[in-house]
XYZ file of C-alpha atoms in Angstrom:
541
model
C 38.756 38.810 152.945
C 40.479 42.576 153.911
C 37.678 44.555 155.223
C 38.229 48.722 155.422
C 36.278 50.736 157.408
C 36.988 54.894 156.311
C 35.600 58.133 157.047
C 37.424 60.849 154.864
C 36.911 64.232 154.537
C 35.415 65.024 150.787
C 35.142 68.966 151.319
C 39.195 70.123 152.484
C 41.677 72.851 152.471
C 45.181 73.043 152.006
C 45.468 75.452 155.223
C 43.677 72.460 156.856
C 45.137 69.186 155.651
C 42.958 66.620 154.657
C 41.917 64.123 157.337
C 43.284 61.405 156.549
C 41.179 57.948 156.311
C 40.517 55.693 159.297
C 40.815 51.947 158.561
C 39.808 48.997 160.589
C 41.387 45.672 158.736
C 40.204 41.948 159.318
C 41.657 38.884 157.386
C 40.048 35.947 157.168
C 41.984 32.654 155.725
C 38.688 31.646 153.694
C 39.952 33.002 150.413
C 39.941 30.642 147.744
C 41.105 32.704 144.717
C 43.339 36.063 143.681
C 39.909 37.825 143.511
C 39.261 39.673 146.406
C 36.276 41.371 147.604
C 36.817 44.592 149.367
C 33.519 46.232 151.301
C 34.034 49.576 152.110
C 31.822 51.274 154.518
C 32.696 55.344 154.088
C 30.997 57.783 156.096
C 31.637 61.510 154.306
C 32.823 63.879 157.206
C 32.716 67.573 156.050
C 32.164 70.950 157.366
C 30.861 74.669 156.464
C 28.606 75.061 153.460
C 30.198 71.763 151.150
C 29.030 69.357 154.071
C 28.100 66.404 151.857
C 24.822 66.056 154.391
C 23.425 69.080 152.931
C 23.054 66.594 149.648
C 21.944 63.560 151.649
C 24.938 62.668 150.993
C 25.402 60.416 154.394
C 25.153 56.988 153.031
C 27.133 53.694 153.760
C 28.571 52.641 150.639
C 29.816 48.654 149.827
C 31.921 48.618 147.200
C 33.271 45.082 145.397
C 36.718 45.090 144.469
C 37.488 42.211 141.587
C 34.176 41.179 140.192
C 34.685 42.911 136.826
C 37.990 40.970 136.062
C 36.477 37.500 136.486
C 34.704 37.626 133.026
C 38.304 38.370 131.416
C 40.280 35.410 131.051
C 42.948 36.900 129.357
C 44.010 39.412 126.601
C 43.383 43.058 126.877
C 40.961 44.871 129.273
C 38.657 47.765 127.778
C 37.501 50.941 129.611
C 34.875 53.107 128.395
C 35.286 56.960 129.311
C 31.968 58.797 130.751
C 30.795 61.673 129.486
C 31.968 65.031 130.608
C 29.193 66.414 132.148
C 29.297 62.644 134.713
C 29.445 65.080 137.891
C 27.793 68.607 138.074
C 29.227 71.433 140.464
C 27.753 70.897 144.059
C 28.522 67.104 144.299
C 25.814 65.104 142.027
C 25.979 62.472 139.597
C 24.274 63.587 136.639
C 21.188 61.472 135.747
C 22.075 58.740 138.145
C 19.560 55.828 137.468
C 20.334 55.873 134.202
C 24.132 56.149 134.788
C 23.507 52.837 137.290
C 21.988 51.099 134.465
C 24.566 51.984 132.088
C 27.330 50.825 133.806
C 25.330 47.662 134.665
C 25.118 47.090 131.369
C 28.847 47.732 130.813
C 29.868 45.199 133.272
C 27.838 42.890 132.132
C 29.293 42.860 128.496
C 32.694 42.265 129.768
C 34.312 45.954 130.172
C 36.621 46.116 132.804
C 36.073 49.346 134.057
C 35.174 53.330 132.876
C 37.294 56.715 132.453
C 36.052 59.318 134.697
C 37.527 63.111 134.189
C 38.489 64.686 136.891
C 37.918 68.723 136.248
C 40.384 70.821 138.545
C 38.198 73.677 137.592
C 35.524 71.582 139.466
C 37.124 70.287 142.022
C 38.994 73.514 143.111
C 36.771 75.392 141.663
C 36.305 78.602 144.049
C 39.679 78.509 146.209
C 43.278 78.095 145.794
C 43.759 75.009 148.163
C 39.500 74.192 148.864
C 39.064 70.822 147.279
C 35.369 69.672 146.723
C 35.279 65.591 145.752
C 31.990 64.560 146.559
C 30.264 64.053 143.200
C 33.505 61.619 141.574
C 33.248 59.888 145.309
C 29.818 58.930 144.197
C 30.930 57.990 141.311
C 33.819 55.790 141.596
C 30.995 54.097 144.210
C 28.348 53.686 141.460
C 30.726 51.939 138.881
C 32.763 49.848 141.637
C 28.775 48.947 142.663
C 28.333 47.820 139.134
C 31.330 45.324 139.095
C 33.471 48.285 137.704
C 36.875 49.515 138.326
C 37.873 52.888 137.524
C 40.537 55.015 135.646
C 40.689 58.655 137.057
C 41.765 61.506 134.180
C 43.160 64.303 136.583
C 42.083 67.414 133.851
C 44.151 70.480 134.565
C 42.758 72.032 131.443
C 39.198 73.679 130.205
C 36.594 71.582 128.334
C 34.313 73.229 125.575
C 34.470 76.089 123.504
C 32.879 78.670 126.159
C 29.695 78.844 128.682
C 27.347 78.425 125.985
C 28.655 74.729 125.485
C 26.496 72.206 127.215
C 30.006 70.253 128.057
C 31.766 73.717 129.234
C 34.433 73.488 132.191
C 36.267 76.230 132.720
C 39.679 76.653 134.550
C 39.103 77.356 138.520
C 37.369 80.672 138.720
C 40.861 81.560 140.724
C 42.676 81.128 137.627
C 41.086 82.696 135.574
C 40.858 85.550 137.996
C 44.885 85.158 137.993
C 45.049 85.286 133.954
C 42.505 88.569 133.947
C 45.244 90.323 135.921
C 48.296 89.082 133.760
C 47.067 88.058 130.772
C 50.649 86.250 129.277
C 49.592 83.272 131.719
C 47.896 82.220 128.458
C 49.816 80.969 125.617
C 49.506 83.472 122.862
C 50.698 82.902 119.067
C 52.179 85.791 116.774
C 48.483 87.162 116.241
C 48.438 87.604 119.672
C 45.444 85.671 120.240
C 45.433 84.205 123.611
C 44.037 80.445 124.400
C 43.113 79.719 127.403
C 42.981 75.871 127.102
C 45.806 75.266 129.421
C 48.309 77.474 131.967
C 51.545 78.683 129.762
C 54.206 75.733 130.977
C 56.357 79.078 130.454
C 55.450 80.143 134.176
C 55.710 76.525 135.294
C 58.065 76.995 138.369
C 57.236 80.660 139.280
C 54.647 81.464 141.747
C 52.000 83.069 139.630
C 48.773 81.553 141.090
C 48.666 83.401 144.482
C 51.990 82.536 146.073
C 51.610 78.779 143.945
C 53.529 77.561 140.451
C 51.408 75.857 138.328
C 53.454 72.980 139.104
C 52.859 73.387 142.788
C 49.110 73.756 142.038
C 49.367 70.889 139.895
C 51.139 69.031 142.659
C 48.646 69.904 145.354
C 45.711 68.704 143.573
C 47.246 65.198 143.039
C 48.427 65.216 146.789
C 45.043 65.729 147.525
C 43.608 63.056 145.240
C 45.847 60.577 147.187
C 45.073 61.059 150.689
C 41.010 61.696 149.710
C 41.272 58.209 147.614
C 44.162 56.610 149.362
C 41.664 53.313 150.762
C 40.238 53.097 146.830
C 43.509 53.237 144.810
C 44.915 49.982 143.619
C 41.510 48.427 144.378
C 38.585 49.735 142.918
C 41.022 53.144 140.778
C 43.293 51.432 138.954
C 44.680 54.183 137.315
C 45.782 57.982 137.345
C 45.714 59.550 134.126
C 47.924 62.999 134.670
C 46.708 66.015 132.253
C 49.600 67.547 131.236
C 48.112 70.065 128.316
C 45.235 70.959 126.253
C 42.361 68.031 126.176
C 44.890 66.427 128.758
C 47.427 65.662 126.739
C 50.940 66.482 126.198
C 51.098 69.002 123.922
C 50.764 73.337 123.128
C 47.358 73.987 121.721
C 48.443 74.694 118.632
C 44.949 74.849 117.448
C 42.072 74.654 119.427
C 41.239 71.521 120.861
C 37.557 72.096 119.294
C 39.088 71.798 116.157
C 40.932 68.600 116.450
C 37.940 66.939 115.241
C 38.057 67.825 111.489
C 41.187 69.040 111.360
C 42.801 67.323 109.070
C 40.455 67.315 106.442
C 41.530 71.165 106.461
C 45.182 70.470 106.451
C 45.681 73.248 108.754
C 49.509 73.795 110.341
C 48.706 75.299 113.940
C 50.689 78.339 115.146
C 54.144 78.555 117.626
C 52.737 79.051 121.252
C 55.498 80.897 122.428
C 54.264 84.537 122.538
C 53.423 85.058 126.299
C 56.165 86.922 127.801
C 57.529 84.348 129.945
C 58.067 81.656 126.467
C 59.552 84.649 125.146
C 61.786 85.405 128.274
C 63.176 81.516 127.850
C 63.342 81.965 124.330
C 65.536 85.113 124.928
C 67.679 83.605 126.991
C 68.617 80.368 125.007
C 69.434 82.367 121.780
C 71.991 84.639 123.889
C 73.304 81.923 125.480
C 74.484 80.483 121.881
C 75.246 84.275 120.870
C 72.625 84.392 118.471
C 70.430 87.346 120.496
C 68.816 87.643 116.930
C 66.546 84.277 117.318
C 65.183 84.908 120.515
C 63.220 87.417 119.529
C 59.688 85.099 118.477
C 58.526 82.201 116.837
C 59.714 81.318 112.877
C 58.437 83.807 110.567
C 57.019 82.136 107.126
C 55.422 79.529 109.275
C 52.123 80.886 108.661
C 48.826 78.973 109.161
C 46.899 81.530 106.889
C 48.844 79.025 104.161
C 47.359 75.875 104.411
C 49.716 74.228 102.191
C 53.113 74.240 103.562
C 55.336 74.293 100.525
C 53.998 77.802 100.374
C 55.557 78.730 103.404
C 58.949 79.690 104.066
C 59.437 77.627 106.991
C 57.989 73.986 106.212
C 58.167 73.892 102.967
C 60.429 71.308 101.680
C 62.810 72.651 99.744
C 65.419 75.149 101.632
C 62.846 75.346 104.083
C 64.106 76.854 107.469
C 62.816 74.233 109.674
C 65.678 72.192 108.002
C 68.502 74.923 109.109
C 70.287 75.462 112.163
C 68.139 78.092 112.996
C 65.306 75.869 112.734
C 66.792 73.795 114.626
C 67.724 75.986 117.565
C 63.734 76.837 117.401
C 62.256 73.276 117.396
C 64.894 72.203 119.813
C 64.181 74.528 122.491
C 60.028 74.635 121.653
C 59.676 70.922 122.318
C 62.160 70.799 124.877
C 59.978 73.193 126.991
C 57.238 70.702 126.519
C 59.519 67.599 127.375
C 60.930 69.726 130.321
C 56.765 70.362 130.932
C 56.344 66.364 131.361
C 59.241 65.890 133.154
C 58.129 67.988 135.790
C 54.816 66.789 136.257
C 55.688 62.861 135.679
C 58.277 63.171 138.222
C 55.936 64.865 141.228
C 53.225 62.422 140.102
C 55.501 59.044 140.411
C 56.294 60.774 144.179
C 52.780 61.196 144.820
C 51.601 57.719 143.917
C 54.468 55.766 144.882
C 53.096 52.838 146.710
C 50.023 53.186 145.947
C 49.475 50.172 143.255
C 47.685 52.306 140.581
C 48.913 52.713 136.924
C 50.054 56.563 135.806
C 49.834 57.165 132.488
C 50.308 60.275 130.389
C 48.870 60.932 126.941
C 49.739 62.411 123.238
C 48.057 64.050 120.788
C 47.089 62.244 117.766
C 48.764 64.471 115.466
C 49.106 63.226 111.642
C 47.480 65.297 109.055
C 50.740 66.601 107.945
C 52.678 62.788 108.807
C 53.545 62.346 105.009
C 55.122 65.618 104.195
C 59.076 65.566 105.226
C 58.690 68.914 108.258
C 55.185 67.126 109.533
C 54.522 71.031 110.253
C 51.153 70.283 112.302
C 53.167 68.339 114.807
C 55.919 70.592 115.082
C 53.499 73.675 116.177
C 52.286 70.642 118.876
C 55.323 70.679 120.008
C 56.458 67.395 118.489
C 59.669 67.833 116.996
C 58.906 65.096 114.453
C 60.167 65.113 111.100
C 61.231 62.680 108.354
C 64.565 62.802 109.685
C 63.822 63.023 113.459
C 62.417 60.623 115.672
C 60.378 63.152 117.996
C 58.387 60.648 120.176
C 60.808 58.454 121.547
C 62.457 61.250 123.765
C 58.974 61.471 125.038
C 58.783 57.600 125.234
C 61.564 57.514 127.551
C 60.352 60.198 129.996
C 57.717 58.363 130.742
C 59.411 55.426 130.775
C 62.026 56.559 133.272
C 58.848 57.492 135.825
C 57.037 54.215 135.203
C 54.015 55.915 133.189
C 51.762 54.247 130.808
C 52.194 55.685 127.465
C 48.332 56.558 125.831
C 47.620 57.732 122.536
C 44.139 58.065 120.220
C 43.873 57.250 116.496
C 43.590 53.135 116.622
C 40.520 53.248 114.798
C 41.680 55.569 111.894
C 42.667 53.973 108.550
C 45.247 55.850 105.815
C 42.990 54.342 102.905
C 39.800 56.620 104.846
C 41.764 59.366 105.693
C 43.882 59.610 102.357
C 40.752 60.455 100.056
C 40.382 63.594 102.279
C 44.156 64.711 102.655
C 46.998 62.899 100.962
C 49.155 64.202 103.178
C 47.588 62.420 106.657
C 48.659 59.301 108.108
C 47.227 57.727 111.090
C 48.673 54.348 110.925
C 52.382 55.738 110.040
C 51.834 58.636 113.216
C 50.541 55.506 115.098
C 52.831 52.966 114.773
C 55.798 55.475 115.275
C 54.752 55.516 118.608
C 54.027 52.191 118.986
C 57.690 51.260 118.126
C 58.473 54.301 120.775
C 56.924 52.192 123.596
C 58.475 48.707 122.553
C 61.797 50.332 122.834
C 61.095 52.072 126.073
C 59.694 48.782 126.889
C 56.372 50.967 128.668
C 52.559 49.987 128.639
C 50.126 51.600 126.473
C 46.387 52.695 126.509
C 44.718 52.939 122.840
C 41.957 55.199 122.373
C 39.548 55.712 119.521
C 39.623 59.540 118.244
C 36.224 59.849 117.573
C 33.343 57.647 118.784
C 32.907 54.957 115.739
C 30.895 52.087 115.886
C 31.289 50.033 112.950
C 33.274 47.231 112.660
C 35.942 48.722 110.053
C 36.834 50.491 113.196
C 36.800 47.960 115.795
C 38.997 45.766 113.042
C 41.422 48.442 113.306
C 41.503 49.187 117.081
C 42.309 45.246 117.202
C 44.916 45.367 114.406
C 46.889 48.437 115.752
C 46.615 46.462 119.363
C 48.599 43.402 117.978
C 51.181 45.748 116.172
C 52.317 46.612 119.929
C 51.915 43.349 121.365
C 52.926 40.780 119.006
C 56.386 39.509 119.854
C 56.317 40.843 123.565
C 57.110 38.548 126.064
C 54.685 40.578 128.970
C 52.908 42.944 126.246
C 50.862 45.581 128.618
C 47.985 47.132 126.152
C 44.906 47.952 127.488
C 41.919 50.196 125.402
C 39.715 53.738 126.334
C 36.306 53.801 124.378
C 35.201 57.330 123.875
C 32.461 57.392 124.694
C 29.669 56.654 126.668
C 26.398 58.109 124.958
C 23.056 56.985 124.048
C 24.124 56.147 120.713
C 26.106 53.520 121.872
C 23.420 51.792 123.243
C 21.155 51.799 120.511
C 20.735 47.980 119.518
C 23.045 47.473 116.540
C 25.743 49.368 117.910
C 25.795 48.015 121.329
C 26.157 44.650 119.436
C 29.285 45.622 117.650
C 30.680 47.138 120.632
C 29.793 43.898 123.064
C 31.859 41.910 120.082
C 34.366 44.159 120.073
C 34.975 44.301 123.849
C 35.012 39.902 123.723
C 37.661 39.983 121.047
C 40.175 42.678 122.623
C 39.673 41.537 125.833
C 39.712 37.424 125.100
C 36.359 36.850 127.298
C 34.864 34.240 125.313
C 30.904 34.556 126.964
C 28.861 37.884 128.788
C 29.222 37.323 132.476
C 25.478 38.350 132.857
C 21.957 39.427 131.533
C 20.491 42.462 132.713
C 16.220 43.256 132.280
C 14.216 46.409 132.715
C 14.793 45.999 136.475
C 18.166 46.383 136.383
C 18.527 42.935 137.905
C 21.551 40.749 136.368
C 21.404 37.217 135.298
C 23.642 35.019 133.624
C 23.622 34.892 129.922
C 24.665 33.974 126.293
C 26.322 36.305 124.489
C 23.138 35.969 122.193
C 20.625 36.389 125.079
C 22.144 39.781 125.766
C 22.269 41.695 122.403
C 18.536 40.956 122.546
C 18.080 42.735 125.539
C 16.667 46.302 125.083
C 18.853 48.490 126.140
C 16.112 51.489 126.209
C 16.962 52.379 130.144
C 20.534 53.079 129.158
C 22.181 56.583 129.648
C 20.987 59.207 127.348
C-alpha cells in the first residue's frame, strides 16, 4: 500500500511559484490485487486573504484510490458531469451534503467517476497569474471519498448567457478588462457583433493579456493544475479535458453556445468568425501570399444566416455555389486551418504539461449536424469544420489529436435521424456521428461519448449503447468510455434513476450494484432490485 503525505499550496501566484507538494512514501508487500488504496493526508498551506483557514478549510482529508473500479468487471466506464454551479467563488462546494449523497449514490450504482468543470474565470479570476483551487480541491476529495474518480474539464471559456443566468461564469475579470480596452480580442462576424464566448485564436501567440498570449495564459493555468494536483493525477483524476473553444470545445462560436440547444430545429447556418482585426490581418496575408489581395478582405459574402435555407444563398447553396470554387476553397481552407492550427497549439503544450503524469487528455467537438444532409453542411463550415460531401473535415482533426495522444470526445450518442428528421430533413446525428467515429478508428485514438441533452428514456440509452459498439466492434483494444450530462434532481427522481442505474450496468458490463445506500447515507451491499427501491429523496437538487 503507497501512502502520500502532501501539503500544497491551493491559493498561488505565478510571480511566486507554486509550492510544490511534499510526499512521504511507504510500501508495504501486503497487496493482494491491482487495486490500490491511496490515503492522502493534505494539509492546505496558503497565505494573504485566500488562506483556505479563513473557510475552515484545515482538514485532513483520506482519499481511496480504486474502489469505484471494482464493481466494473469489464466493458465501458461511465462518468456523470456535475453541474456548473459544483464550486462557488471563495472556495465552497455548493450544497455539500447533498452533493455527498449524490455521489454516494453514484458510486453505488456502478459509475466510475464524475466530470467536474474547471472555470479559469474562477480559478484566476481577479489576477493574471493568482490561482485560487480550493473549492475543486474539495471536490475532487468529496467524490474520491465516495469511491469516485474524477475527470477535470479545464474551461477557458464563459458559461451562460450573462449575470442574470443562475449558471453564469464569466471570463477572468482581467480579461475582460483586456477585451474592454481592445475590443477585436472577441471574435466578431460581418454584423460586427462581438461574442465573447471564447478569446479570438486570431491573437493566439501575441501578448495581448498583459505581457501573456492566450496560449501562454492557457499554458500557465494547466502548469498550474499540474503541480497543485500533481499527488492526485493518475490516481484519484484520471483525466484532463483541455477547453479549446466555446462550451470547451473545438470550434468558432458560430452561434451562440445558448443556442446549440434547439438549433437545429431552426436550421440556422452560423456566421464566419473572422472579423476581429487580427483574423482579418491573417486573412490578409494568406490571400496576398497567393496574389489574390482581393479575398482577404472578409468572410464569403452570400453566406448569410438571415437565409435560413441555404440554397437561397449564394455561397452554400448547391448549385454553382461558391463554397464549391477555388475561392471557396482558399476561404474554408485557411478558416479551419486557423482552428486546426488553434488545437495544435494547445494539444501540443498540454501533452508537455502532463507528460508523465498517467492521466488521459482529451479534447472535444462540437456536435454539429443540422445541415449534415445537404452537400456544403453550411452549419459546420461557419464551426469551422471544413466538412462537406466531398471533404472529409474531421479526420485532419482526428489525427492532431492523435499525434499528441488525446482522447477524441464528441456529444450526440443519444440522438436518432428518425427523431430528428420530422423536425429538419436536413439533420443527421448518426451520419455527423459515425463520421467521426470512423475518424478515431483510423487514427486508432480513444473516445468519450456524451449525450447532448440530458435524456432519460431508454430510446436514448439504446442509442448511447448502439453508437458505443459502432466504435468498438472489431477493435482489438477498443478505448470508449461515456460523460452523462448531467447531474440534477431530475435524475434522481425514481423512474429515471432506474433507467439510468440500467443503463450504467449495460455500458459498463457490471452485472450487480456494488452497494445500498439509506437515509443515513450509510452503504450496504445490494441487489440491483434492492437499490431502485431506495428513495433517493436526499439526492442533489
Amino acid at each position: 500500500m503507497a501512502i502520500a503525505t502532501f501539503a500544497p499550496s491551493f491559493c498561488c501566484t505565478r510571480t511566486e511559484p507554486t509550492q510544490l507538494p511534499r510526499f512521504r512514501l511507504t510500501h508495504s508487500h501486503k497487496l493482494r490485487s491491482q487495486t490500490r488504496r491511496l490515503s492522502v493526508s493534505c494539509r492546505l498551506n496558503s497565505s494573504n486573504s485566500l488562506s483556505p483557514a479563513d473557510n475552515n478549510n484545515n482538514n485532513r482529508y483520506k482519499l481511496h484510490d480504486g474502489a469505484s473500479s471494482q464493481g466494473r468487471r469489464n466493458g465501458s466506464p461511465v462518468f456523470v458531469k456535475l453541474p456548473e454551479d459544483s464550486t462557488m467563488i471563495g472556495g465552497k462546494v455548493k450544497r455539500r451534503k447533498a452533493m455527498a449523497q449524490s455521489f454516494k449514490a453514484l458510486a453505488a450504482a456502478g459509475v466510475e467517476g464524475v466530470v467536474v468543470e474547471v472555470w479559469w474565470g474562477v480559478v484566476e479570476r481577479d489576477r493574471p497569474g493568482v490561482y485560487d483551487w480550493r473549492g475543486y480541491f474539495d471536490l475532487i476529495v468529496l467524490a474520491s471519498n465516495c469511491g469516485l474518480k474524477v475527470r477535470a474539464l479545464l474551461a477557458f471559456h464563459q458559461c451562460g448567457s450573462g449575470p442574470g443566468d443562475p449558471k453564469w461564469v464569466p471570463l477572468p475579470q482581467w480579461v475582460l478588462e483586456e477585451i474592454d480596452k481592445d475590443p477585436d480580442l472577441a471574435y466578431s462576424d460581418r454584423f460586427g457583433r462581438r461574442n465573447m464566448e471564447y478569446i479570438s485564436l486570431g491573437c493566439d501567440i501575441l501578448p495581448v493579456l498583459r505581457g501573456r498570449s492566450p496560449i501562454q495564459a492557457y499554458t500557465d493555468f494547466m502548469r498550474n493544475f499540474r503541480d497543485t494536483f500533481r499527488p492526485l493525477l493518475g490516481a484519484i483524476i484520471t483525466g484532463v479535458q483541455v477547453g479549446m473553444g466555446p462550451a470547451g470545445e473545438l470550434r468558432y462560436p458560430s452561434l451562440p453556445s445558448q443556442k446549440l440547444t434547439w438549433s437545429w430545429r431552426s436550421r440556422e447556418l452560423g456566421e464566419f468568425q473572422c472579423y476581429d482585426k487580427y483574423m482579418l490581418a491573417s486573412l490578409n496575408a494568406c490571400a496576398r501570399e497567393i496574389g489574390m489581395r482581393e479575398w482577404g478582405d472578409g468572410g464569403p459574402i452570400g453566406a448569410s444566416n438571415l437565409m435560413q435555407d441555404p440554397e437561397h444563398t449564394e455561397f452554400f447553396r448547391t448549385d454553382n455555389g461558391l463554397w464549391n470554387t477555388a475561392y471557396g476553397n482558399f476561404f474554408l481552407e485557411w478558416y479551419s486551418g486557423m482552428l486546426l492550427l488553434h488545437g495544435e497549439r494547445i494539444c501540443r503544450e498540454a501533452e508537455t504539461i502532463f507528460r508523465g503524469t498517467r492521466v488521459n487528455t482529451s479534447a472535444k467537438v462540437g456536435g454539429i449536424h443540422w445541415h449534415y444532409g445537404t452537400p456544403s453542411h453550411p452549419s459546420e463550415l461557419t464551426a469551422g469544420y471544413y466538412n462537406t460531401s466531398t471533404r472529409d473535415g474531421f479526420l485532419p482533426m482526428a489525427r492532431i489529436f492523435g499525434r499528441y495522444g488525446f482522447t477524441l470526445c464528441c456529444s450526440c450518442f443519444e440522438m436518432r435521424d428518425v427523431d430528428e428528421k420530422q423536425m429538419n430533413p436536413f439533420s443527421s446525428p448518426e451520419g455527423f456521428l459515425r463520421q467521426l467515429l470512423l475518424a478515431a478508428r483510423i487514427c486508432e485514438i480513444p473516445l468519450e461519448g456524451e449525450n447532448s441533452a440530458t435524456s432519460l428514456d431508454d430510446a436514448a440509452f439504446q442509442q448511447v449503447i448502439k453508437m458505443s459498439k459502432f466504435y468498438s466492434e472489431g477493435l482489438e483494444k477498443p478505448s470508449f468510455s461515456f460523460n452523462f450530462l448531467r447531474m440534477d434532481k431530475n435524475m434522481f427522481e425514481y423512474h429515471n434513476w432506474v433507467r439510468f442505474t440500467r443503463f450504467v450496468r449495460q455500458l459498463s458490463g457490471s452485472s450487480i450494484f456494488r452497494a445500498k445506500l439509506d437515509f443515513r447515507g450509510d452503504i450496504r451491499p445490494s441487489s440491483a432490485s434492492d437499490f431502485a427501491k431506495v428513495g433517493l429523496a436526499f439526492a442533489y437538487c
